[in-house]
PDB file of C-alpha atoms in Angstrom:
ATOM      1  CA  MET A   1      17.878  55.500  97.311  1.00 50.00           C
ATOM      2  CA  GLU A   2      21.116  53.756  96.426  1.00 48.00           C
ATOM      3  CA  THR A   3      22.336  56.878  94.610  1.00 48.00           C
ATOM      4  CA  LYS A   4      21.593  59.071  97.654  1.00 47.00           C
ATOM      5  CA  SER A   5      23.394  56.586  99.913  1.00 50.00           C
ATOM      6  CA  LYS A   6      26.472  56.672  97.692  1.00 49.00           C
ATOM      7  CA  GLY A   7      26.309  60.476  97.672  1.00 51.00           C
ATOM      8  CA  ARG A   8      26.219  60.640 101.456  1.00 52.00           C
ATOM      9  CA  ARG A   9      29.177  58.243 101.713  1.00 53.00           C
ATOM     10  CA  LEU A  10      31.105  60.364  99.205  1.00 49.00           C
ATOM     11  CA  ILE A  11      30.404  63.554 101.182  1.00 48.00           C
ATOM     12  CA  LYS A  12      31.469  61.878 104.446  1.00 52.00           C
ATOM     13  CA  TRP A  13      34.643  60.583 102.794  1.00 50.00           C
ATOM     14  CA  SER A  14      35.435  64.025 101.377  1.00 50.00           C
ATOM     15  CA  LEU A  15      34.889  65.694 104.745  1.00 49.00           C
ATOM     16  CA  SER A  16      37.084  63.082 106.423  1.00 54.00           C
ATOM     17  CA  VAL A  17      39.903  63.655 103.915  1.00 45.00           C
ATOM     18  CA  ALA A  18      39.574  67.432 104.286  1.00 47.00           C
ATOM     19  CA  ALA A  19      39.681  67.150 108.070  1.00 46.00           C
ATOM     20  CA  THR A  20      42.762  64.930 107.871  1.00 46.00           C
ATOM     21  CA  ILE A  21      44.507  67.410 105.564  1.00 42.00           C
ATOM     22  CA  LEU A  22      43.580  70.274 107.885  1.00 40.00           C
ATOM     23  CA  VAL A  23      44.970  68.405 110.905  1.00 39.00           C
ATOM     24  CA  LEU A  24      48.187  67.570 109.039  1.00 39.00           C
ATOM     25  CA  PHE A  25      48.557  71.174 107.860  1.00 39.00           C
ATOM     26  CA  THR A  26      47.878  72.553 111.329  1.00 31.00           C
ATOM     27  CA  THR A  27      50.348  70.085 112.860  1.00 34.00           C
ATOM     28  CA  PHE A  28      53.002  70.977 110.282  1.00 35.00           C
ATOM     29  CA  TYR A  29      52.415  74.721 110.692  1.00 37.00           C
ATOM     30  CA  THR A  30      52.518  74.525 114.485  1.00 31.00           C
ATOM     31  CA  LYS A  31      55.648  72.377 114.449  1.00 40.00           C
ATOM     32  CA  SER A  32      57.277  74.678 111.914  1.00 37.00           C
ATOM     33  CA  TYR A  33      56.365  77.762 113.964  1.00 38.00           C
ATOM     34  CA  ILE A  34      57.662  76.225 117.185  1.00 40.00           C
ATOM     35  CA  GLU A  35      60.915  75.148 115.536  1.00 43.00           C
ATOM     36  CA  ASN A  36      61.461  78.552 113.923  1.00 48.00           C
ATOM     37  CA  ASN A  37      60.540  80.354 117.119  1.00 47.00           C
ATOM     38  CA  SER A  38      62.866  78.200 119.218  1.00 46.00           C
ATOM     39  CA  ARG A  39      65.712  78.731 116.773  1.00 48.00           C
ATOM     40  CA  SER A  40      65.245  82.486 116.966  1.00 46.00           C
ATOM     41  CA  SER A  41      65.049  82.639 120.741  1.00 61.00           C
ATOM     42  CA  LEU A  42      67.870  80.220 121.589  1.00 90.00           C
ATOM     43  CA  MET A  43      70.798  82.311 122.823  1.00 94.00           C
ATOM     44  CA  LEU A  44      74.375  81.098 122.474  1.00 97.00           C
ATOM     45  CA  GLU A  45      77.419  82.332 124.358  1.00 97.00           C
ATOM     46  CA  SER A  46      81.087  82.235 123.360  1.00 98.00           C
ATOM     47  CA  THR A  47      83.620  83.054 126.069  1.00 98.00           C
ATOM     48  CA  THR A  48      87.400  83.320 125.931  1.00 98.00           C
ATOM     49  CA  PRO A  49      89.038  83.145 129.375  1.00 97.00           C
ATOM     50  CA  TYR A  50      92.176  85.039 130.298  1.00 97.00           C
ATOM     51  CA  GLY A  51      95.158  83.863 128.282  1.00 95.00           C
ATOM     52  CA  VAL A  52      93.042  82.662 125.333  1.00 96.00           C
ATOM     53  CA  LYS A  53      91.854  84.133 122.013  1.00 97.00           C
ATOM     54  CA  SER A  54      89.425  82.604 119.535  1.00 97.00           C
ATOM     55  CA  LYS A  55      87.601  83.082 116.241  1.00 98.00           C
ATOM     56  CA  ILE A  56      83.952  82.189 115.621  1.00 98.00           C
ATOM     57  CA  THR A  57      81.541  82.347 112.689  1.00 98.00           C
ATOM     58  CA  LEU A  58      78.038  83.629 113.413  1.00 97.00           C
ATOM     59  CA  PRO A  59      74.907  82.117 111.806  1.00 95.00           C
ATOM     60  CA  ASP A  60      74.919  84.788 109.060  1.00 95.00           C
ATOM     61  CA  GLY A  61      78.555  84.177 108.096  1.00 96.00           C
ATOM     62  CA  THR A  62      80.013  87.099 110.067  1.00 97.00           C
ATOM     63  CA  LEU A  63      83.521  86.434 111.414  1.00 98.00           C
ATOM     64  CA  VAL A  64      84.304  87.521 114.964  1.00 99.00           C
ATOM     65  CA  TYR A  65      87.729  87.453 116.636  1.00 99.00           C
ATOM     66  CA  LEU A  66      87.472  87.387 120.428  1.00 99.00           C
ATOM     67  CA  ASN A  67      90.274  88.791 122.568  1.00 98.00           C
ATOM     68  CA  ALA A  68      91.163  87.350 125.971  1.00 98.00           C
ATOM     69  CA  GLY A  69      88.557  87.783 128.715  1.00 97.00           C
ATOM     70  CA  THR A  70      85.666  88.320 126.285  1.00 98.00           C
ATOM     71  CA  THR A  71      82.059  87.098 126.143  1.00 98.00           C
ATOM     72  CA  LEU A  72      79.822  87.345 123.068  1.00 99.00           C
ATOM     73  CA  LYS A  73      76.119  86.454 123.215  1.00 98.00           C
ATOM     74  CA  TYR A  74      74.147  85.861 120.014  1.00 97.00           C
ATOM     75  CA  PRO A  75      71.074  83.931 118.775  1.00 96.00           C
ATOM     76  CA  SER A  76      71.373  80.600 117.010  1.00 95.00           C
ATOM     77  CA  HIS A  77      69.232  82.048 114.219  1.00 93.00           C
ATOM     78  CA  PHE A  78      69.104  85.735 113.284  1.00 94.00           C
ATOM     79  CA  SER A  79      65.787  87.430 112.517  1.00 88.00           C
ATOM     80  CA  LYS A  80      65.210  90.838 110.889  1.00 90.00           C
ATOM     81  CA  GLN A  81      67.737  92.444 113.229  1.00 91.00           C
ATOM     82  CA  ARG A  82      71.097  90.747 113.710  1.00 95.00           C
ATOM     83  CA  VAL A  83      71.845  91.586 117.350  1.00 96.00           C
ATOM     84  CA  VAL A  84      74.817  90.445 119.471  1.00 98.00           C
ATOM     85  CA  ASN A  85      75.912  91.474 122.964  1.00 98.00           C
ATOM     86  CA  LEU A  86      79.583  92.069 123.765  1.00 98.00           C
ATOM     87  CA  THR A  87      81.558  92.262 126.984  1.00 98.00           C
ATOM     88  CA  GLY A  88      85.292  92.500 126.339  1.00 98.00           C
ATOM     89  CA  GLU A  89      87.010  93.086 123.001  1.00 98.00           C
ATOM     90  CA  ALA A  90      86.196  91.753 119.547  1.00 99.00           C
ATOM     91  CA  TYR A  91      87.031  92.405 115.912  1.00 98.00           C
ATOM     92  CA  PHE A  92      84.089  91.995 113.526  1.00 98.00           C
ATOM     93  CA  GLU A  93      84.042  91.232 109.801  1.00 97.00           C
ATOM     94  CA  VAL A  94      80.307  91.617 109.228  1.00 97.00           C
ATOM     95  CA  PHE A  95      78.622  89.759 106.378  1.00 93.00           C
ATOM     96  CA  LYS A  96      76.925  92.389 104.216  1.00 91.00           C
ATOM     97  CA  ASP A  97      73.123  92.279 104.246  1.00 91.00           C
ATOM     98  CA  SER A  98      71.352  95.602 103.669  1.00 87.00           C
ATOM     99  CA  LYS A  99      67.965  94.151 104.655  1.00 92.00           C
ATOM    100  CA  HIS A 100      69.170  92.909 108.046  1.00 94.00           C
ATOM    101  CA  PRO A 101      71.203  95.484 110.032  1.00 94.00           C
ATOM    102  CA  PHE A 102      73.869  94.149 112.385  1.00 96.00           C
ATOM    103  CA  TRP A 103      73.921  95.509 115.948  1.00 96.00           C
ATOM    104  CA  VAL A 104      76.598  95.178 118.631  1.00 97.00           C
ATOM    105  CA  GLU A 105      75.241  96.025 122.065  1.00 96.00           C
ATOM    106  CA  THR A 106      77.510  97.021 124.954  1.00 96.00           C
ATOM    107  CA  LYS A 107      76.823  98.570 128.340  1.00 91.00           C
ATOM    108  CA  GLY A 108      76.798 102.165 127.197  1.00 88.00           C
ATOM    109  CA  VAL A 109      76.543 102.283 123.414  1.00 92.00           C
ATOM    110  CA  LYS A 110      75.096 100.341 120.481  1.00 95.00           C
ATOM    111  CA  ILE A 111      76.864 100.006 117.148  1.00 96.00           C
ATOM    112  CA  LYS A 112      74.849  99.548 113.952  1.00 95.00           C
ATOM    113  CA  VAL A 113      76.391  98.344 110.677  1.00 94.00           C
ATOM    114  CA  LEU A 114      75.319  96.772 107.395  1.00 82.00           C
ATOM    115  CA  GLY A 115      78.597  95.181 106.377  1.00 84.00           C
ATOM    116  CA  THR A 116      82.013  96.346 107.497  1.00 93.00           C
ATOM    117  CA  HIS A 117      85.163  95.669 109.558  1.00 97.00           C
ATOM    118  CA  PHE A 118      85.538  97.229 112.989  1.00 98.00           C
ATOM    119  CA  ASN A 119      86.881  96.674 116.505  1.00 98.00           C
ATOM    120  CA  VAL A 120      84.991  97.162 119.780  1.00 98.00           C
ATOM    121  CA  LYS A 121      86.671  97.247 123.191  1.00 98.00           C
ATOM    122  CA  ALA A 122      84.182  97.167 126.073  1.00 98.00           C
ATOM    123  CA  TYR A 123      85.707  95.579 129.173  1.00 97.00           C
ATOM    124  CA  GLU A 124      83.715  96.028 132.367  1.00 95.00           C
ATOM    125  CA  ASN A 125      86.807  96.923 134.430  1.00 92.00           C
ATOM    126  CA  GLU A 126      87.859  99.781 132.140  1.00 94.00           C
ATOM    127  CA  ASN A 127      86.633 103.384 132.167  1.00 93.00           C
ATOM    128  CA  SER A 128      85.826 103.675 128.471  1.00 95.00           C
ATOM    129  CA  ILE A 129      84.316 101.881 125.480  1.00 97.00           C
ATOM    130  CA  GLU A 130      86.238 102.164 122.203  1.00 97.00           C
ATOM    131  CA  THR A 131      84.843 101.599 118.707  1.00 98.00           C
ATOM    132  CA  THR A 132      87.386 101.683 115.870  1.00 98.00           C
ATOM    133  CA  LEU A 133      86.450 101.476 112.183  1.00 98.00           C
ATOM    134  CA  LEU A 134      88.620  99.897 109.497  1.00 97.00           C
ATOM    135  CA  GLU A 135      86.220  99.645 106.536  1.00 95.00           C
ATOM    136  CA  GLY A 136      82.732 100.895 105.670  1.00 94.00           C
ATOM    137  CA  SER A 137      80.770 102.958 108.175  1.00 92.00           C
ATOM    138  CA  VAL A 138      79.136 102.437 111.550  1.00 95.00           C
ATOM    139  CA  GLY A 139      76.580 104.371 113.558  1.00 95.00           C
ATOM    140  CA  LEU A 140      76.771 104.817 117.317  1.00 95.00           C
ATOM    141  CA  TYR A 141      73.445 104.839 119.118  1.00 94.00           C
ATOM    142  CA  ARG A 142      72.057 105.308 122.603  1.00 88.00           C
ATOM    143  CA  GLY A 143      68.663 104.524 124.049  1.00 79.00           C
ATOM    144  CA  THR A 144      66.382 101.569 124.661  1.00 67.00           C
ATOM    145  CA  VAL A 145      65.318  98.859 122.218  1.00 60.00           C
ATOM    146  CA  ASN A 146      63.323 100.305 119.286  1.00 68.00           C
ATOM    147  CA  ASP A 147      64.015 103.806 120.610  1.00 70.00           C
ATOM    148  CA  GLU A 148      67.662 104.312 119.672  1.00 80.00           C
ATOM    149  CA  VAL A 149      69.136 107.762 119.062  1.00 87.00           C
ATOM    150  CA  LEU A 150      72.016 108.219 116.602  1.00 90.00           C
ATOM    151  CA  VAL A 151      74.899 110.107 118.210  1.00 91.00           C
ATOM    152  CA  ASN A 152      77.829 109.583 115.805  1.00 91.00           C
ATOM    153  CA  ILE A 153      78.765 108.096 112.443  1.00 94.00           C
ATOM    154  CA  LEU A 154      82.330 106.844 112.044  1.00 96.00           C
ATOM    155  CA  LYS A 155      84.468 106.796 108.917  1.00 95.00           C
ATOM    156  CA  PRO A 156      87.457 104.481 108.311  1.00 97.00           C
ATOM    157  CA  ASN A 157      90.426 105.159 110.611  1.00 97.00           C
ATOM    158  CA  GLN A 158      88.265 106.890 113.192  1.00 97.00           C
ATOM    159  CA  GLN A 159      87.833 105.820 116.793  1.00 97.00           C
ATOM    160  CA  ALA A 160      84.982 106.779 119.114  1.00 97.00           C
ATOM    161  CA  VAL A 161      85.758 106.705 122.836  1.00 96.00           C
ATOM    162  CA  LEU A 162      82.834 106.706 125.255  1.00 95.00           C
ATOM    163  CA  VAL A 163      83.831 107.852 128.750  1.00 94.00           C
ATOM    164  CA  LYS A 164      81.631 105.810 131.074  1.00 92.00           C
ATOM    165  CA  ASN A 165      81.527 108.242 133.994  1.00 90.00           C
ATOM    166  CA  SER A 166      80.506 111.326 132.007  1.00 90.00           C
ATOM    167  CA  GLY A 167      78.852 109.706 129.001  1.00 89.00           C
ATOM    168  CA  GLU A 168      80.920 111.931 126.708  1.00 92.00           C
ATOM    169  CA  ILE A 169      81.919 110.539 123.299  1.00 94.00           C
ATOM    170  CA  LYS A 170      85.136 111.701 121.647  1.00 95.00           C
ATOM    171  CA  VAL A 171      86.012 110.872 118.028  1.00 96.00           C
ATOM    172  CA  ASN A 172      89.683 110.729 117.016  1.00 95.00           C
ATOM    173  CA  SER A 173      91.605 109.919 113.855  1.00 96.00           C
ATOM    174  CA  ILE A 174      93.766 106.830 114.297  1.00 94.00           C
ATOM    175  CA  ASP A 175      95.578 104.082 112.407  1.00 94.00           C
ATOM    176  CA  ALA A 176      92.883 101.430 112.803  1.00 94.00           C
ATOM    177  CA  ASN A 177      95.192  98.575 111.829  1.00 92.00           C
ATOM    178  CA  LEU A 178      97.274  99.220 114.933  1.00 93.00           C
ATOM    179  CA  VAL A 179      94.236  99.028 117.215  1.00 94.00           C
ATOM    180  CA  ASN A 180      93.409  95.492 116.147  1.00 92.00           C
ATOM    181  CA  ALA A 181      97.053  94.391 116.251  1.00 95.00           C
ATOM    182  CA  TRP A 182      96.045  92.005 119.070  1.00 97.00           C
ATOM    183  CA  LYS A 183      94.276  89.892 116.443  1.00 95.00           C
ATOM    184  CA  ASP A 184      97.628  89.313 114.742  1.00 94.00           C
ATOM    185  CA  GLY A 185      99.490  88.465 117.941  1.00 95.00           C
ATOM    186  CA  LYS A 186     100.814  91.910 118.860  1.00 96.00           C
ATOM    187  CA  PHE A 187     100.446  94.377 121.717  1.00 96.00           C
ATOM    188  CA  TYR A 188      99.971  97.995 120.711  1.00 94.00           C
ATOM    189  CA  PHE A 189     100.396 100.637 123.402  1.00 93.00           C
ATOM    190  CA  GLU A 190      99.931 104.282 122.446  1.00 88.00           C
ATOM    191  CA  ASN A 191     100.720 106.516 125.404  1.00 88.00           C
ATOM    192  CA  MET A 192      99.028 103.988 127.672  1.00 92.00           C
ATOM    193  CA  ASP A 193      99.688 104.298 131.384  1.00 93.00           C
ATOM    194  CA  PHE A 194     101.139 101.376 133.290  1.00 94.00           C
ATOM    195  CA  VAL A 195      97.809 100.628 134.984  1.00 95.00           C
ATOM    196  CA  GLY A 196      96.190 100.097 131.584  1.00 94.00           C
ATOM    197  CA  ILE A 197      99.116  97.998 130.382  1.00 96.00           C
ATOM    198  CA  ALA A 198      98.881  95.863 133.522  1.00 96.00           C
ATOM    199  CA  LYS A 199      95.230  95.071 132.688  1.00 96.00           C
ATOM    200  CA  VAL A 200      96.221  94.013 129.171  1.00 96.00           C
ATOM    201  CA  LEU A 201      98.980  91.762 130.491  1.00 97.00           C
ATOM    202  CA  GLU A 202      96.668  90.264 133.119  1.00 97.00           C
ATOM    203  CA  ARG A 203      94.113  89.265 130.490  1.00 96.00           C
ATOM    204  CA  ASN A 204      96.624  87.879 128.030  1.00 96.00           C
ATOM    205  CA  TYR A 205      98.846  85.984 130.470  1.00 96.00           C
ATOM    206  CA  ASN A 206      96.217  85.064 133.058  1.00 96.00           C
ATOM    207  CA  VAL A 207      98.165  86.592 135.948  1.00 96.00           C
ATOM    208  CA  LYS A 208      97.518  89.259 138.558  1.00 97.00           C
ATOM    209  CA  ILE A 209      99.704  92.362 138.538  1.00 97.00           C
ATOM    210  CA  GLU A 210      99.988  94.821 141.400  1.00 97.00           C
ATOM    211  CA  ILE A 211     101.896  98.078 140.900  1.00 96.00           C
ATOM    212  CA  ARG A 212     103.266  99.258 144.232  1.00 94.00           C
ATOM    213  CA  SER A 213     104.773 102.520 142.941  1.00 91.00           C
ATOM    214  CA  GLU A 214     102.287 105.383 142.480  1.00 91.00           C
ATOM    215  CA  GLU A 215     104.775 107.187 140.272  1.00 91.00           C
ATOM    216  CA  LEU A 216     105.101 104.152 138.013  1.00 92.00           C
ATOM    217  CA  GLN A 217     101.323 103.813 137.738  1.00 93.00           C
ATOM    218  CA  LYS A 218     101.215 107.154 135.917  1.00 89.00           C
ATOM    219  CA  LYS A 219     104.073 106.389 133.540  1.00 91.00           C
ATOM    220  CA  LYS A 220     103.022 106.049 129.892  1.00 91.00           C
ATOM    221  CA  PHE A 221     104.407 103.753 127.233  1.00 90.00           C
ATOM    222  CA  PHE A 222     104.356 103.674 123.453  1.00 90.00           C
ATOM    223  CA  GLY A 223     105.289 100.670 121.349  1.00 90.00           C
ATOM    224  CA  ILE A 224     104.362  97.466 119.532  1.00 92.00           C
ATOM    225  CA  PHE A 225     105.371  94.147 121.096  1.00 94.00           C
ATOM    226  CA  LEU A 226     104.983  90.554 119.948  1.00 94.00           C
ATOM    227  CA  GLN A 227     102.720  88.470 122.161  1.00 94.00           C
ATOM    228  CA  ASN A 228     104.852  85.340 121.816  1.00 94.00           C
ATOM    229  CA  ARG A 229     107.044  86.611 124.651  1.00 95.00           C
ATOM    230  CA  SER A 230     106.423  85.630 128.256  1.00 95.00           C
ATOM    231  CA  VAL A 231     105.034  88.170 130.695  1.00 96.00           C
ATOM    232  CA  TYR A 232     108.484  88.374 132.318  1.00 95.00           C
ATOM    233  CA  GLN A 233     110.138  89.157 128.993  1.00 95.00           C
ATOM    234  CA  MET A 234     107.562  91.885 128.447  1.00 95.00           C
ATOM    235  CA  LEU A 235     108.333  93.410 131.841  1.00 95.00           C
ATOM    236  CA  ASP A 236     112.068  93.167 131.189  1.00 94.00           C
ATOM    237  CA  ILE A 237     111.690  95.083 127.913  1.00 91.00           C
ATOM    238  CA  MET A 238     109.582  97.816 129.505  1.00 90.00           C
ATOM    239  CA  GLY A 239     111.986  97.919 132.433  1.00 88.00           C
ATOM    240  CA  ILE A 240     114.734  99.099 130.090  1.00 84.00           C
ATOM    241  CA  LYS A 241     112.869 102.391 129.627  1.00 79.00           C
ATOM    242  CA  GLU A 242     111.658 102.723 133.190  1.00 81.00           C
ATOM    243  CA  ASP A 243     113.768 101.532 136.078  1.00 82.00           C
ATOM    244  CA  PHE A 244     111.545  99.166 138.051  1.00 91.00           C
ATOM    245  CA  LYS A 245     111.780  95.738 139.616  1.00 92.00           C
ATOM    246  CA  TYR A 246     109.271  92.944 139.975  1.00 95.00           C
ATOM    247  CA  LYS A 247     108.799  89.687 141.798  1.00 95.00           C
ATOM    248  CA  ARG A 248     106.199  86.948 141.712  1.00 93.00           C
ATOM    249  CA  SER A 249     104.475  85.505 144.751  1.00 91.00           C
ATOM    250  CA  ARG A 250     102.047  82.685 143.951  1.00 87.00           C
ATOM    251  CA  ASP A 251      99.678  84.006 141.272  1.00 87.00           C
ATOM    252  CA  THR A 252     100.565  87.715 141.610  1.00 96.00           C
ATOM    253  CA  ILE A 253     103.386  89.777 140.112  1.00 97.00           C
ATOM    254  CA  TYR A 254     104.392  92.743 142.265  1.00 97.00           C
ATOM    255  CA  ILE A 255     106.024  95.714 140.522  1.00 96.00           C
ATOM    256  CA  TYR A 256     107.891  98.372 142.521  1.00 91.00           C
TER     257      TYR A 256
END
């Protein structure tokens, strides 16, 4: 009888220990799952206001340079797909990881890379989205999540321009280093009309510019300018080529 009693106590003790281990394991697993799930789903946002540029490092080690007036959304912890959302302009140096593709989503096109250097310009108030490749290769896609369609593959020193109104994509050869000159403190204008230049100056100097002359709006400029000049110095330099005047009233510069 005593032996049976000891046996029962041993069985009860073993079951109690097993139950405790199961509870601890379940608690640990649940906590671990919740923590991992929350890390994956937590979205972060980096924004550079007008007049400001910045550089950030993403969770995977990718470097991103943000131009003025830009917002980048990304998760605090990447999963199988490294996906970020861009509004504005950014230069990416993507950390190479063949098992985890890197996606940049914009309103109009998605860019897929494995590890490369490229520039994306996707401001909401502009008529086009530009993707310029410096190193490696990138694919341009359209479509919904998990149903993307490849439309172009870029090689170094190529730029894809998506026209928002028509949806047409044009690919041009270009000196890619000039496109990302903004990262190094320079303005690069290649046959850009004055309306486009005004938008660039507005973002970088945090001012409003209104061009009163319709003829001047259509004028195009080519050149590289240092960004350490004031907006007035910039206008003075451009005014040498084109005869125009300007004045400032409160927070707006009027050009005529």
